[in-house]
Coordinates of C-alpha atoms in Angstrom, one line a residue:
M1287 CA -51.5 83.1 11.7
V1288 CA -50.1 80.0 9.9
P1289 CA -50.2 76.9 12.0
P1290 CA -46.9 75.2 12.4
T1291 CA -46.3 72.3 10.0
S1292 CA -44.5 69.1 10.6
C1293 CA -41.4 70.6 9.2
N1294 CA -41.5 73.3 11.8
K1295 CA -41.8 71.0 14.8
P1296 CA -38.8 70.9 17.0
R1297 CA -36.8 67.6 16.6
K1298 CA -36.0 65.5 19.6
T1299 CA -32.4 65.2 20.6
S1300 CA -30.6 62.0 20.8
K1301 CA -30.8 61.8 24.6
E1302 CA -34.5 62.3 24.5
E1303 CA -34.9 59.6 21.9
E1304 CA -32.7 57.2 23.9
G1305 CA -34.8 57.9 27.0
A1306 CA -38.0 57.2 25.2
V1307 CA -36.7 53.9 23.9
K1308 CA -35.7 52.8 27.4
E1309 CA -39.1 53.7 28.8
D1310 CA -40.8 51.7 26.1
M1311 CA -38.6 48.6 26.7
A1312 CA -39.0 49.0 30.5
S1313 CA -42.8 48.9 30.0
W1314 CA -42.5 45.8 27.8
F1315 CA -40.3 43.8 30.0
S1316 CA -41.4 45.3 33.4
W1317 CA -37.9 46.4 34.2
N1318 CA -39.2 49.1 36.5
E1319 CA -40.5 46.4 38.9
P1320 CA -38.1 45.5 41.7
Y1321 CA -36.4 42.1 41.3
C1322 CA -37.3 39.8 44.2
R1323 CA -34.9 36.8 44.5
S1324 CA -36.3 33.8 46.2
P1325 CA -34.5 33.1 49.5
R1326 CA -32.1 30.1 49.5
R1327 CA -33.7 27.0 51.2
D1328 CA -32.0 25.1 53.9
P1329 CA -30.4 21.8 52.7
A1330 CA -32.1 20.0 55.6
D1331 CA -35.5 21.1 54.5
V1332 CA -34.8 20.0 50.9
V1333 CA -33.6 16.6 52.2
T1334 CA -36.7 16.2 54.4
E1335 CA -39.1 17.1 51.6
T1336 CA -37.4 14.7 49.2
L1337 CA -37.4 11.8 51.6
M1338 CA -41.0 12.4 52.7
L1339 CA -42.2 12.6 49.1
E1340 CA -40.5 9.2 48.5
F1341 CA -42.2 7.8 51.6
S1342 CA -45.6 9.1 50.5
W1343 CA -45.2 7.7 47.0
Q1344 CA -44.2 4.3 48.4
L1345 CA -47.1 4.4 50.8
K1346 CA -49.6 5.0 48.0
E1347 CA -48.0 2.4 45.7
T1348 CA -48.1 -0.2 48.5
E1349 CA -51.8 0.5 49.1
R1350 CA -52.5 0.1 45.4
Q1351 CA -50.7 -3.2 45.2
Q1352 CA -52.4 -4.4 48.3
R1353 CA -55.8 -3.5 46.8
E1354 CA -55.0 -5.3 43.6
R1355 CA -54.0 -8.4 45.6
E1356 CA -57.3 -8.3 47.5
N1357 CA -59.3 -8.0 44.3
E1358 CA -57.4 -10.9 42.8
Y1359 CA -58.0 -13.0 45.8
R1360 CA -61.7 -12.1 45.7
R1361 CA -61.9 -12.9 42.1
L1362 CA -60.3 -16.3 42.5
K1363 CA -62.6 -17.1 45.5
T1364 CA -65.9 -16.1 43.9
G1365 CA -65.0 -16.8 40.3
V1366 CA -66.5 -13.4 39.1
D1367 CA -64.5 -10.4 38.1
Y1368 CA -66.1 -7.1 39.2
S1369 CA -63.0 -5.0 38.6
W1370 CA -64.5 -3.3 35.6
L1371 CA -67.3 -2.0 37.8
A1372 CA -65.2 -0.7 40.6
S1373 CA -63.8 2.8 40.3
T1374 CA -60.3 3.6 41.6
P1375 CA -60.7 4.7 45.2
R1376 CA -58.7 7.5 46.7
S1377 CA -55.9 6.8 49.2
S1378 CA -57.5 6.0 52.5
Y1379 CA -54.5 5.2 54.7
N1380 CA -52.7 8.1 56.4
I1381 CA -50.2 8.0 59.3
C1382 CA -50.8 10.0 62.4
T1383 CA -49.3 13.4 62.9
G1384 CA -46.9 12.4 65.7
E1385 CA -45.5 9.6 63.6
R1386 CA -45.1 11.9 60.6
L1387 CA -43.3 14.5 62.7
G1388 CA -40.9 11.8 64.0
L1389 CA -40.1 10.7 60.5
E1390 CA -39.5 14.3 59.4
D1391 CA -37.1 14.8 62.4
L1392 CA -35.1 11.8 61.3
C1393 CA -35.1 12.9 57.7
S1394 CA -33.7 16.3 58.7
K1395 CA -30.7 14.6 60.3
V1396 CA -29.7 12.9 57.0
P1397 CA -26.9 14.8 55.2
P1398 CA -27.6 15.8 51.6
T1399 CA -24.8 13.5 50.4
C1400 CA -26.6 10.4 51.8
C1401 CA -30.1 11.3 50.6
G1402 CA -29.9 9.3 47.4
L1403 CA -28.4 6.3 49.2
V1404 CA -31.3 6.3 51.7
I1405 CA -33.8 6.3 48.9
L1406 CA -32.1 3.4 47.1
K1407 CA -32.0 1.4 50.4
F1408 CA -35.7 2.1 51.1
R1409 CA -36.7 1.0 47.6
E1410 CA -34.7 -2.2 47.9
A1411 CA -36.2 -3.0 51.3
M1412 CA -39.7 -2.4 49.8
Q1413 CA -39.1 -4.8 47.0
L1414 CA -37.5 -7.4 49.2
N1415 CA -40.0 -7.4 52.1
E1416 CA -43.2 -6.4 50.3
P1417 CA -44.7 -5.0 53.5
E1418 CA -48.3 -4.2 54.1
V1419 CA -49.4 -0.6 54.0
Q1420 CA -49.4 -0.4 57.8
E1421 CA -45.7 -1.6 57.9
V1422 CA -44.3 1.0 55.5
S1423 CA -43.8 3.6 58.2
A1424 CA -41.8 1.2 60.5
L1425 CA -39.7 0.0 57.6
F1426 CA -38.9 3.6 56.5
R1427 CA -38.0 4.5 60.1
S1428 CA -35.6 1.5 60.3
I1429 CA -33.9 2.6 57.1
L1430 CA -33.4 6.1 58.5
L1431 CA -32.0 4.9 61.8
E1432 CA -29.6 2.5 60.1
A1433 CA -28.3 5.2 57.8
L1434 CA -27.8 7.6 60.8
D1435 CA -26.0 4.9 62.8
Q1436 CA -23.7 4.1 59.9
L1437 CA -23.0 7.9 59.6
K1438 CA -22.1 8.1 63.3
E1439 CA -19.8 5.1 63.0
E1440 CA -18.0 6.7 60.0
Q1441 CA -17.6 10.0 61.8
E1442 CA -16.3 8.3 64.9
A1443 CA -13.8 6.3 62.7
Q1444 CA -12.6 9.5 61.1
R1445 CA -12.2 11.2 64.4
L1446 CA -10.2 8.4 65.8
T1447 CA -8.0 8.3 62.7
H1448 CA -7.4 12.0 62.9
Q1449 CA -6.6 11.7 66.6
W1450 CA -4.2 8.8 65.9
N1451 CA -2.5 10.8 63.1
N1452 CA -2.0 13.7 65.4
R1453 CA -0.5 11.6 68.2
R1454 CA 1.7 9.8 65.7
A1455 CA 3.0 13.1 64.4
V1456 CA 3.8 14.3 67.9
S1457 CA 5.5 11.1 68.9
M1458 CA 7.6 11.2 65.7
S1459 CA 8.7 14.7 66.4
L1460 CA 9.7 13.6 69.9
V1461 CA 11.7 10.7 68.6
N1462 CA 13.5 12.9 66.1
F1463 CA 14.3 15.4 68.9
R1464 CA 15.7 12.7 71.1
S1465 CA 17.8 11.2 68.3
R1466 CA 19.3 14.6 67.7
I1467 CA 20.1 14.9 71.4
K1468 CA 21.8 11.5 71.3
I1469 CA 23.8 12.4 68.2
N1470 CA 24.9 15.8 69.5
P1471 CA 24.1 16.0 73.2
F1472 CA 26.0 19.3 73.7
G1473 CA 24.3 21.1 70.8
S1474 CA 26.4 23.1 68.5
T1475 CA 30.2 23.0 68.9
V1476 CA 30.7 26.5 67.6
G1477 CA 32.8 28.5 70.1
L1478 CA 34.3 25.5 71.9
T1479 CA 37.5 25.8 69.8
S1480 CA 38.1 29.3 70.9
V1481 CA 39.0 28.3 74.4
A1482 CA 42.7 27.9 74.8
D1483 CA 43.2 27.1 71.1
G1484 CA 40.9 24.1 71.1
A1485 CA 41.5 23.0 74.6
G1486 CA 37.8 23.2 75.4
L1487 CA 37.0 20.8 72.6
S1488 CA 39.7 18.4 73.7
D1489 CA 38.3 18.3 77.2
L1490 CA 35.2 16.5 76.0
K1491 CA 35.4 12.8 76.9
T1492 CA 34.8 10.4 74.1
V1493 CA 35.0 6.6 73.8
S1494 CA 37.9 6.8 71.3
E1495 CA 39.9 9.0 73.7
D1496 CA 39.4 6.5 76.5
V1497 CA 40.7 3.7 74.2
E1498 CA 43.7 5.8 73.2
R1499 CA 44.5 6.6 76.8
G1500 CA 44.2 2.9 77.7
T1501 CA 46.6 2.0 74.9
E1502 CA 49.1 4.7 76.0
R1503 CA 49.0 3.4 79.6
S1504 CA 49.7 -0.1 78.5
Q1505 CA 52.6 1.0 76.4
R1506 CA 54.0 3.0 79.3
V1507 CA 53.8 -0.1 81.5
W1508 CA 55.7 -2.2 79.1
S1509 CA 58.3 0.5 78.5
M1510 CA 59.3 0.8 82.2
P1511 CA 62.7 -0.7 83.2
D1512 CA 62.9 -4.1 84.8
F1513 CA 63.8 -3.8 88.5
R1514 CA 65.4 -6.9 89.9
Y1515 CA 67.3 -7.8 93.1
K1516 CA 71.0 -8.5 92.5
G1517 CA 72.3 -10.4 95.4
S1518 CA 70.7 -11.5 98.6
S1519 CA 72.7 -9.2 100.9
S1520 CA 72.2 -6.0 98.9
S1521 CA 69.0 -4.1 99.2
K1522 CA 69.7 -1.8 96.3
V1523 CA 67.7 -1.9 93.3
V1524 CA 69.5 -1.5 90.0

């Protein structure tokens, strides 16, 4: 029996070739593995981590500067420089756990929009005061409390402004309503003219009508005849 040659092998269809290509590419790029998206972090956690990283860096930087000042003072006092013999020591100052938790709690209350402003204020305070390494924590706490107090004042001012605007809108609506009542106290005059061919509308008392009636009365008084007595013995009135 003659073995089948390459020409006699059955050819793969287009679908089979396409499936083979997809399998190869899936094995190359690991498409067959499930895609795991990292969960979204809470903005408060991000702000807390950012502020605490800034605090830790300022703490280490302050400790380094303090060490350099001590070495400089020692060199000036003894007249000998041993800095080339000394190796850079590791950070030795750490705050207690309770103090760190308190700072983290304050940092979590800072909104993300104020995070950059708090960092700038903290750096300015560090450059201005030049505190010791033991004073950095208290300075950072004061900056956080100041930022939170300022935020509360702004929120209170916004609340009062919003409340005042609402009251003003209500009062303006009442003023407009009262002015409409004064202008037209009887509301719409539609239908009043249908009573006795406008008699209902003419019954409404107005200032102009009173003035006209007063004028008419005065004219009637002056148009009356002049009654005088003619003779002392006669009681007739002409």
